[in-house]
Amino acid sequence: MGNLTATRPPQPWTAPTASDPVAATLRLPGSKSMTARALVLSALAAGPSTLAGPLRARDTELMAAGLRAMGAHMSISDDERWLVRPHPLVGPAHVDVGLAGTVMRFVPPVAGLADGRITFDGDPHARTRPLGPLIGALRSLGVRIDVTGTGSLPLTVLGAGRITGGEVVIDASASSQLVSGLLLAAPRFDRGVVVRHVGPPVPSAPHLRMTVQMLRAAGAAVDDTTPDVWTVEPGPLTGRGWEIEPDLSGAVPFFAAALVTGGEVTLQGWPRSSAQPVEQLRSLLHRMGGEVTLSTTGLTVRGSGVVHGLTADLSDVSELTPALTALAMLADSPSFFTGIGHIRGHETDRLTALAREFAALGADITETPDGLEIRPRPLRGGVFHTYHDHRMAHAAAVAGLAVPGIEVDDVGCTSKTMPEFPALWSAMVTGKS
């Protein structure tokens, strides 16, 4: 279970309540997932790369800082366009992972390619996040790693400047990032890699598809035709221009606002073909009472003002769970979410945290081993603890649209992926930009 020690800073943020249907057109920051992958691939490429529309937030700045510490040149002063120039990777260096799963799982394989000692640590709760399968996989591929705990942070990678690679078996049922981390660095391994997953299903399959798509876009040869097996051939990665899509996970609370208030929210700059799970989101929001359309203006969600309950396996889109849980609280029928036991190992134990905080507001919510059961009834205001988890703050904001007096103890935690969130949210609800 994650760290569920609740603390209340002296200045909580009161989630604004909507008096009218929201009507907003937003341009949100870039995808965290795409930005993180583009930074890693660019640092390992044979030539320079640019990232257009990247996400500037704590997680991505930590990723850039970690790669820079090992020698990659990162020019990220321009919010709209980042430049990455690869250089030989060397130690000694220290990588602060913060609370970012992408940093703690994508950068250690890169560190194995560095020549020197690379240490990793992060926020206190980062030491509880699943990392053991990646450590074991890297060791089997020839990487020397010193771990002081039981298969978690802090750790030290004793880079030899190269990784032999080859075939590796891993249980990635705790996080798809365990596979993505191996695949992203694999073109630089002497023999590439064959990753075989053995265990319960890998969650968040769309994120793995994004990894494969972006590897191919950088020139890597990847075979993912066999279920639970990924083969990456050794070879150079090409520096290129990356166009970073708006962050779909970050947009979900805003889309949820359209359903709650019977309004309309448009996310500008949405591509015709996306690496993110937009079809899954479209289906879920439609079943909950929303209408989702894609036009030249962007991705638009319209609500009727009535939210329907939902029975769904969210294993592929688990990042949406907190916002969908808040929607389910305001629905006209019960909801049952399954396939999300792995989010107990996210920034906090999200299942326990959601159940605890909504119950404190009067909700009838039951935690199951791999999901949540929600039976809507009227909620009351009160303090909603985030446990330093940005998605918990998003859930509180969605519920606050219909429930006056919800106070978020630490809205600043949204800086992990969207520092602008409180201002954007308040502007949307009040109609004042």
Short mmCIF file of C-alpha atoms in Angstrom, two decimals:
data_model
loop_
_atom_site.label_atom_id
_atom_site.label_comp_id
_atom_site.label_asym_id
_atom_site.label_seq_id
_atom_site.Cartn_x
_atom_site.Cartn_y
_atom_site.Cartn_z
CA MET A 1 0.00 0.00 0.00
CA GLY A 2 1.15 3.53 -0.68
CA ASN A 3 1.81 6.24 1.84
CA LEU A 4 -1.57 7.36 3.18
CA THR A 5 -0.41 9.67 5.94
CA ALA A 6 -2.66 12.70 5.48
CA THR A 7 -1.30 16.19 6.05
CA ARG A 8 -3.15 19.48 5.71
CA PRO A 9 -1.24 22.58 4.64
CA PRO A 10 -2.60 25.80 6.14
CA GLN A 11 -4.11 27.09 2.87
CA PRO A 12 -6.42 24.54 1.26
CA TRP A 13 -7.89 25.22 -2.17
CA THR A 14 -11.68 25.32 -2.32
CA ALA A 15 -12.83 23.53 -5.47
CA PRO A 16 -15.15 25.92 -7.34
CA THR A 17 -18.79 24.91 -7.71
CA ALA A 18 -20.44 25.42 -11.11
CA SER A 19 -23.60 27.52 -11.21
CA ASP A 20 -23.94 27.20 -15.00
CA PRO A 21 -22.94 24.73 -17.70
CA VAL A 22 -19.27 25.14 -18.51
CA ALA A 23 -18.35 26.29 -22.01
CA ALA A 24 -14.62 26.27 -22.61
CA THR A 25 -12.05 25.88 -25.35
CA LEU A 26 -8.71 24.87 -23.90
CA ARG A 27 -5.17 24.37 -25.09
CA LEU A 28 -3.57 22.07 -22.57
CA PRO A 29 0.10 21.18 -22.09
CA GLY A 30 1.67 18.29 -23.97
CA SER A 31 1.41 14.63 -23.05
CA LYS A 32 3.61 13.59 -20.15
CA SER A 33 3.96 10.10 -21.61
CA MET A 34 5.03 11.35 -25.04
CA THR A 35 7.37 14.00 -23.62
CA ALA A 36 9.14 11.47 -21.38
CA ARG A 37 9.61 8.96 -24.21
CA ALA A 38 10.79 11.62 -26.65
CA LEU A 39 13.40 12.86 -24.16
CA VAL A 40 14.83 9.35 -23.67
CA LEU A 41 14.88 8.51 -27.39
CA SER A 42 16.44 11.89 -28.18
CA ALA A 43 19.18 11.44 -25.57
CA LEU A 44 20.06 8.07 -27.13
CA ALA A 45 19.85 9.19 -30.78
CA ALA A 46 22.71 9.70 -33.22
CA GLY A 47 21.84 13.35 -33.83
CA PRO A 48 19.89 16.28 -32.38
CA SER A 49 16.14 16.28 -31.82
CA THR A 50 13.47 18.83 -31.04
CA LEU A 51 10.28 18.51 -29.02
CA ALA A 52 7.45 20.83 -30.14
CA GLY A 53 4.76 21.48 -27.53
CA PRO A 54 6.36 19.47 -24.69
CA LEU A 55 4.97 19.26 -21.19
CA ARG A 56 6.80 21.46 -18.71
CA ALA A 57 6.03 19.98 -15.31
CA ARG A 58 7.87 18.41 -12.41
CA ASP A 59 7.99 14.91 -13.92
CA THR A 60 9.38 15.99 -17.29
CA GLU A 61 11.85 18.45 -15.80
CA LEU A 62 13.17 15.65 -13.58
CA MET A 63 13.51 13.46 -16.68
CA ALA A 64 15.46 16.14 -18.52
CA ALA A 65 17.63 16.79 -15.46
CA GLY A 66 18.43 13.09 -15.05
CA LEU A 67 19.49 12.69 -18.67
CA ARG A 68 21.45 15.95 -18.51
CA ALA A 69 23.28 14.73 -15.41
CA MET A 70 24.64 11.83 -17.50
CA GLY A 71 25.83 14.11 -20.30
CA ALA A 72 22.96 14.74 -22.71
CA HIS A 73 22.50 18.37 -23.68
CA MET A 74 19.01 19.58 -22.82
CA SER A 75 17.87 23.05 -23.84
CA ILE A 76 14.41 23.45 -22.28
CA SER A 77 14.21 27.20 -21.60
CA ASP A 78 11.71 27.69 -24.44
CA ASP A 79 8.31 26.37 -23.35
CA GLU A 80 7.23 25.62 -26.92
CA ARG A 81 10.34 23.94 -28.29
CA TRP A 82 12.97 21.89 -26.50
CA LEU A 83 16.28 20.89 -28.08
CA VAL A 84 18.17 17.71 -27.20
CA ARG A 85 21.73 17.04 -28.39
CA PRO A 86 23.03 13.59 -27.47
CA HIS A 87 26.50 13.25 -25.95
CA PRO A 88 28.39 10.26 -24.52
CA LEU A 89 26.73 9.20 -21.28
CA VAL A 90 29.03 9.23 -18.25
CA GLY A 91 29.04 9.16 -14.47
CA PRO A 92 29.31 9.89 -11.70
CA ALA A 93 25.82 11.35 -11.66
CA HIS A 94 22.73 11.44 -9.47
CA VAL A 95 19.17 11.14 -10.76
CA ASP A 96 16.34 12.52 -8.64
CA VAL A 97 13.21 10.63 -9.74
CA GLY A 98 10.87 12.68 -7.56
CA LEU A 99 7.63 10.66 -7.62
CA ALA A 100 7.79 10.02 -11.37
CA GLY A 101 7.31 6.42 -12.49
CA THR A 102 8.67 7.33 -15.92
CA VAL A 103 11.97 8.57 -14.49
CA MET A 104 12.49 5.67 -12.08
CA ARG A 105 11.74 3.07 -14.80
CA PHE A 106 12.99 4.67 -18.03
CA VAL A 107 16.33 6.09 -16.86
CA PRO A 108 18.04 3.09 -15.14
CA PRO A 109 18.34 1.20 -18.49
CA VAL A 110 19.88 4.35 -19.97
CA ALA A 111 22.25 4.55 -17.00
CA GLY A 112 23.47 1.06 -17.84
CA LEU A 113 24.75 2.52 -21.13
CA ALA A 114 26.68 5.23 -19.30
CA ASP A 115 30.30 4.85 -18.29
CA GLY A 116 30.33 5.38 -14.55
CA ARG A 117 28.34 5.31 -11.34
CA ILE A 118 24.73 6.61 -11.50
CA THR A 119 22.72 6.86 -8.27
CA PHE A 120 18.91 7.06 -8.10
CA ASP A 121 16.56 8.19 -5.35
CA GLY A 122 13.41 10.27 -5.01
CA ASP A 123 10.55 11.34 -2.78
CA PRO A 124 9.89 9.11 0.23
CA HIS A 125 6.91 7.36 -1.38
CA ALA A 126 8.97 6.66 -4.51
CA ARG A 127 10.79 4.02 -2.46
CA THR A 128 7.56 2.00 -2.26
CA ARG A 129 6.81 1.96 -6.00
CA PRO A 130 7.40 -1.34 -7.87
CA LEU A 131 10.91 -1.51 -9.32
CA GLY A 132 12.13 -5.03 -8.49
CA PRO A 133 11.20 -6.62 -11.84
CA LEU A 134 13.18 -3.98 -13.74
CA ILE A 135 16.21 -4.41 -11.51
CA GLY A 136 16.12 -8.16 -12.04
CA ALA A 137 15.71 -7.77 -15.79
CA LEU A 138 18.62 -5.37 -16.11
CA ARG A 139 20.86 -7.65 -14.04
CA SER A 140 20.00 -10.57 -16.32
CA LEU A 141 21.01 -8.40 -19.28
CA GLY A 142 24.43 -7.76 -17.76
CA VAL A 143 23.93 -4.50 -15.84
CA ARG A 144 25.54 -4.18 -12.40
CA ILE A 145 23.11 -2.66 -9.88
CA ASP A 146 23.54 -2.10 -6.15
CA VAL A 147 20.29 -1.92 -4.18
CA THR A 148 20.24 -1.06 -0.47
CA GLY A 149 16.60 -2.04 0.08
CA THR A 150 14.40 -4.86 -1.19
CA GLY A 151 14.23 -4.20 -4.89
CA SER A 152 13.37 -0.51 -4.78
CA LEU A 153 14.96 2.90 -4.50
CA PRO A 154 17.57 4.01 -3.65
CA LEU A 155 19.80 2.18 -6.10
CA THR A 156 23.06 2.60 -7.96
CA VAL A 157 23.73 1.57 -11.54
CA LEU A 158 27.40 0.81 -12.17
CA GLY A 159 27.41 1.61 -15.86
CA ALA A 160 29.97 -0.06 -18.10
CA GLY A 161 29.26 2.08 -21.17
CA ARG A 162 27.40 -0.76 -22.87
CA ILE A 163 24.74 -3.40 -22.24
CA THR A 164 24.97 -6.83 -23.82
CA GLY A 165 21.22 -7.29 -24.10
CA GLY A 166 19.49 -10.45 -25.26
CA GLU A 167 16.40 -12.20 -23.97
CA VAL A 168 14.79 -11.40 -20.65
CA VAL A 169 11.69 -12.61 -18.81
CA ILE A 170 9.82 -10.12 -16.62
CA ASP A 171 6.56 -9.90 -14.69
CA ALA A 172 5.31 -6.45 -15.69
CA SER A 173 1.84 -6.83 -14.22
CA ALA A 174 2.57 -3.97 -11.79
CA SER A 175 3.29 -1.43 -14.54
CA SER A 176 3.70 -1.27 -18.32
CA GLN A 177 6.57 1.16 -17.66
CA LEU A 178 8.72 -1.81 -16.63
CA VAL A 179 8.58 -3.02 -20.25
CA SER A 180 8.75 0.43 -21.84
CA GLY A 181 11.92 1.27 -19.93
CA LEU A 182 13.70 -1.76 -21.37
CA LEU A 183 12.41 -1.19 -24.90
CA LEU A 184 13.33 2.50 -25.13
CA ALA A 185 17.02 1.87 -24.46
CA ALA A 186 17.21 -1.49 -26.26
CA PRO A 187 18.35 -0.25 -29.72
CA ARG A 188 21.62 0.76 -28.02
CA PHE A 189 22.14 -2.70 -26.48
CA ASP A 190 24.75 -4.82 -28.28
CA ARG A 191 22.20 -7.53 -29.09
CA GLY A 192 19.01 -5.51 -28.71
CA VAL A 193 16.41 -7.19 -26.52
CA VAL A 194 13.63 -9.75 -26.47
CA VAL A 195 11.29 -9.01 -23.54
CA ARG A 196 8.88 -11.77 -22.51
CA HIS A 197 6.20 -10.92 -20.00
CA VAL A 198 5.08 -13.76 -17.74
CA GLY A 199 2.35 -13.14 -15.20
CA PRO A 200 -1.03 -11.41 -14.94
CA PRO A 201 -1.89 -9.06 -17.84
CA VAL A 202 0.25 -5.99 -18.36
CA PRO A 203 -1.86 -2.91 -17.54
CA SER A 204 -2.05 0.26 -19.62
CA ALA A 205 -1.54 -1.45 -22.98
CA PRO A 206 -1.98 1.86 -24.89
CA HIS A 207 1.19 3.16 -23.24
CA LEU A 208 3.11 0.16 -24.57
CA ARG A 209 1.73 0.80 -28.04
CA MET A 210 2.93 4.41 -27.72
CA THR A 211 6.41 3.17 -26.82
CA VAL A 212 6.53 0.90 -29.87
CA GLN A 213 5.19 3.62 -32.20
CA MET A 214 7.74 6.16 -31.00
CA LEU A 215 10.63 3.68 -31.23
CA ARG A 216 9.68 2.97 -34.83
CA ALA A 217 9.40 6.69 -35.54
CA ALA A 218 13.00 7.05 -34.32
CA GLY A 219 14.17 4.32 -36.70
CA ALA A 220 14.14 1.26 -34.42
CA ALA A 221 13.06 -2.17 -35.66
CA VAL A 222 10.42 -3.48 -33.24
CA ASP A 223 8.37 -6.68 -33.48
CA ASP A 224 5.34 -6.85 -31.18
CA THR A 225 3.27 -9.34 -33.18
CA THR A 226 3.48 -12.07 -30.52
CA PRO A 227 1.35 -11.33 -27.44
CA ASP A 228 3.45 -10.41 -24.39
CA VAL A 229 6.70 -10.53 -26.38
CA TRP A 230 8.57 -7.48 -27.69
CA THR A 231 11.71 -7.71 -29.83
CA VAL A 232 13.89 -4.67 -30.50
CA GLU A 233 16.83 -5.02 -32.89
CA PRO A 234 20.11 -3.24 -32.18
CA GLY A 235 20.78 -0.19 -34.31
CA PRO A 236 21.08 3.60 -34.31
CA LEU A 237 18.22 5.86 -33.33
CA THR A 238 17.57 8.89 -35.51
CA GLY A 239 17.34 12.41 -34.16
CA ARG A 240 14.08 13.97 -35.31
CA GLY A 241 11.37 16.52 -34.61
CA TRP A 242 8.74 15.28 -32.17
CA GLU A 243 5.26 16.83 -32.20
CA ILE A 244 3.91 16.28 -28.70
CA GLU A 245 0.14 15.78 -28.50
CA PRO A 246 -1.95 17.46 -25.79
CA ASP A 247 -2.15 15.31 -22.66
CA LEU A 248 -5.32 13.20 -22.80
CA SER A 249 -5.13 12.11 -19.15
CA GLY A 250 -4.79 15.72 -18.10
CA ALA A 251 -7.80 16.66 -20.20
CA VAL A 252 -10.14 14.12 -18.62
CA PRO A 253 -11.14 16.25 -15.57
CA PHE A 254 -12.07 19.09 -17.95
CA PHE A 255 -14.10 16.71 -20.11
CA ALA A 256 -15.75 15.39 -16.96
CA ALA A 257 -16.84 18.95 -16.18
CA ALA A 258 -18.88 18.96 -19.39
CA LEU A 259 -20.76 15.85 -18.22
CA VAL A 260 -21.36 17.12 -14.69
CA THR A 261 -22.64 20.55 -15.74
CA GLY A 262 -24.28 19.73 -19.06
CA GLY A 263 -21.74 21.91 -20.80
CA GLU A 264 -19.19 21.69 -23.59
CA VAL A 265 -15.40 21.52 -23.45
CA THR A 266 -13.09 21.50 -26.48
CA LEU A 267 -9.43 20.52 -26.32
CA GLN A 268 -7.59 22.34 -29.11
CA GLY A 269 -4.75 20.89 -31.15
CA TRP A 270 -5.91 17.28 -31.10
CA PRO A 271 -4.40 15.19 -33.92
CA ARG A 272 -6.44 13.10 -36.34
CA SER A 273 -4.32 10.07 -35.46
CA SER A 274 -3.30 9.76 -31.83
CA ALA A 275 -0.86 7.61 -29.89
CA GLN A 276 -3.07 8.02 -26.81
CA PRO A 277 -6.17 5.93 -25.95
CA VAL A 278 -8.74 8.39 -27.29
CA GLU A 279 -11.13 5.69 -28.50
CA GLN A 280 -11.29 4.09 -25.06
CA LEU A 281 -11.96 7.50 -23.53
CA ARG A 282 -14.63 8.26 -26.15
CA SER A 283 -16.43 5.00 -25.32
CA LEU A 284 -16.28 5.52 -21.54
CA LEU A 285 -17.55 9.10 -21.67
CA HIS A 286 -20.30 8.14 -24.11
CA ARG A 287 -21.51 5.41 -21.77
CA MET A 288 -21.53 7.91 -18.90
CA GLY A 289 -23.73 10.32 -20.86
CA GLY A 290 -21.31 12.40 -22.91
CA GLU A 291 -20.94 13.02 -26.63
CA VAL A 292 -17.39 13.05 -27.97
CA THR A 293 -16.56 14.47 -31.42
CA LEU A 294 -13.34 15.25 -33.28
CA SER A 295 -13.25 18.18 -35.68
CA THR A 296 -10.78 20.71 -37.05
CA THR A 297 -11.41 22.72 -33.87
CA GLY A 298 -10.29 19.90 -31.60
CA LEU A 299 -11.67 17.14 -29.41
CA THR A 300 -15.03 18.18 -27.98
CA VAL A 301 -17.07 16.63 -25.17
CA ARG A 302 -20.69 17.64 -24.57
CA GLY A 303 -22.76 16.67 -21.56
CA SER A 304 -26.50 16.46 -20.98
CA GLY A 305 -26.26 17.28 -17.30
CA VAL A 306 -27.10 13.67 -16.41
CA VAL A 307 -24.25 11.29 -15.62
CA HIS A 308 -24.82 7.54 -15.91
CA GLY A 309 -23.15 4.85 -13.85
CA LEU A 310 -20.64 2.60 -15.52
CA THR A 311 -19.41 -0.97 -15.24
CA ALA A 312 -15.97 -1.15 -16.84
CA ASP A 313 -12.58 -2.80 -16.85
CA LEU A 314 -10.22 0.18 -16.66
CA SER A 315 -6.97 -1.79 -16.88
CA ASP A 316 -5.95 -0.10 -20.15
CA VAL A 317 -6.79 3.43 -18.98
CA SER A 318 -6.13 3.31 -15.25
CA GLU A 319 -4.91 6.94 -15.15
CA LEU A 320 -8.54 7.95 -15.72
CA THR A 321 -9.76 6.18 -12.57
CA PRO A 322 -9.77 9.16 -10.15
CA ALA A 323 -11.71 11.48 -12.48
CA LEU A 324 -14.12 8.70 -13.48
CA THR A 325 -14.64 7.87 -9.80
CA ALA A 326 -15.64 11.46 -9.13
CA LEU A 327 -18.05 11.31 -12.08
CA ALA A 328 -19.49 8.06 -10.74
CA MET A 329 -20.21 9.79 -7.42
CA LEU A 330 -22.57 12.13 -9.27
CA ALA A 331 -24.21 9.50 -11.49
CA ASP A 332 -27.81 8.26 -11.59
CA SER A 333 -26.86 4.61 -11.02
CA PRO A 334 -24.06 2.56 -9.43
CA SER A 335 -20.63 2.05 -11.00
CA PHE A 336 -18.25 -0.88 -10.78
CA PHE A 337 -14.61 -0.44 -11.84
CA THR A 338 -12.26 -3.42 -12.17
CA GLY A 339 -8.79 -4.20 -13.51
CA ILE A 340 -7.06 -1.44 -11.57
CA GLY A 341 -5.39 -3.20 -8.65
CA HIS A 342 -2.03 -2.00 -9.99
CA ILE A 343 -2.84 1.65 -9.21
CA ARG A 344 -2.22 0.82 -5.56
CA GLY A 345 1.44 1.27 -6.58
CA HIS A 346 1.03 4.70 -8.19
CA GLU A 347 1.80 8.03 -6.53
CA THR A 348 -0.25 6.70 -3.64
CA ASP A 349 -2.50 3.67 -3.19
CA ARG A 350 -5.18 5.27 -5.32
CA LEU A 351 -7.91 2.76 -4.54
CA THR A 352 -7.60 3.16 -0.78
CA ALA A 353 -7.13 6.92 -1.08
CA LEU A 354 -10.20 7.40 -3.29
CA ALA A 355 -12.33 5.18 -1.06
CA ARG A 356 -11.17 6.93 2.09
CA GLU A 357 -11.55 10.51 0.89
CA PHE A 358 -14.93 10.11 -0.81
CA ALA A 359 -16.29 8.14 2.15
CA ALA A 360 -15.32 11.09 4.34
CA LEU A 361 -17.60 13.25 2.16
CA GLY A 362 -20.49 10.83 2.67
CA ALA A 363 -20.04 8.52 -0.31
CA ASP A 364 -21.08 4.86 -0.42
CA ILE A 365 -17.88 3.46 -1.92
CA THR A 366 -16.36 0.02 -1.46
CA GLU A 367 -12.78 -0.89 -2.21
CA THR A 368 -12.22 -4.30 -3.85
CA PRO A 369 -8.89 -6.03 -4.49
CA ASP A 370 -8.75 -4.71 -8.06
CA GLY A 371 -11.32 -1.94 -8.20
CA LEU A 372 -14.08 0.18 -6.70
CA GLU A 373 -17.84 -0.13 -6.22
CA ILE A 374 -19.70 3.18 -6.09
CA ARG A 375 -23.35 3.70 -5.16
CA PRO A 376 -24.22 7.37 -5.61
CA ARG A 377 -25.78 9.35 -2.81
CA PRO A 378 -25.59 13.03 -1.82
CA LEU A 379 -22.13 14.23 -0.82
CA ARG A 380 -21.16 16.97 1.60
CA GLY A 381 -18.24 19.37 1.66
CA GLY A 382 -15.06 18.77 3.62
CA VAL A 383 -11.32 18.46 3.36
CA PHE A 384 -10.12 16.16 0.58
CA HIS A 385 -6.57 14.89 1.09
CA THR A 386 -4.42 14.33 -2.02
CA TYR A 387 -1.49 12.37 -0.53
CA HIS A 388 0.75 14.34 -2.93
CA ASP A 389 -1.08 12.73 -5.88
CA HIS A 390 -2.10 15.04 -8.74
CA ARG A 391 -4.93 12.73 -9.89
CA MET A 392 -6.51 12.88 -6.42
CA ALA A 393 -6.67 16.67 -6.74
CA HIS A 394 -8.34 16.24 -10.14
CA ALA A 395 -10.98 13.95 -8.61
CA ALA A 396 -11.74 16.48 -5.88
CA ALA A 397 -12.09 19.27 -8.44
CA VAL A 398 -14.60 17.26 -10.49
CA ALA A 399 -16.71 16.43 -7.43
CA GLY A 400 -16.53 20.04 -6.31
CA LEU A 401 -18.38 21.16 -9.43
CA ALA A 402 -21.59 19.80 -7.88
CA VAL A 403 -20.71 19.68 -4.17
CA PRO A 404 -20.01 23.01 -2.43
CA GLY A 405 -17.28 23.23 0.17
CA ILE A 406 -14.77 20.58 -0.98
CA GLU A 407 -11.36 21.81 0.16
CA VAL A 408 -8.27 20.28 -1.47
CA ASP A 409 -5.47 20.13 1.06
CA ASP A 410 -2.63 20.40 -1.49
CA VAL A 411 -3.64 21.52 -4.96
CA GLY A 412 0.03 22.32 -5.56
CA CYS A 413 0.65 18.61 -6.20
CA THR A 414 -0.89 19.15 -9.67
CA SER A 415 2.45 20.71 -10.66
CA LYS A 416 3.63 17.12 -11.20
CA THR A 417 1.95 17.15 -14.60
CA MET A 418 0.08 20.47 -15.00
CA PRO A 419 1.21 23.47 -12.95
CA GLU A 420 -1.52 25.57 -14.59
CA PHE A 421 -4.34 23.31 -13.36
CA PRO A 422 -5.84 25.46 -10.55
CA ALA A 423 -5.92 28.59 -12.74
CA LEU A 424 -7.26 26.76 -15.81
CA TRP A 425 -9.93 25.00 -13.75
CA SER A 426 -11.15 28.14 -11.99
CA ALA A 427 -11.26 30.04 -15.28
CA MET A 428 -13.33 27.27 -16.88
CA VAL A 429 -15.83 27.10 -14.03
CA THR A 430 -16.27 30.84 -13.66
CA GLY A 431 -16.12 31.58 -17.38
CA LYS A 432 -13.35 34.12 -16.82
CA SER A 433 -10.05 33.61 -18.63
#
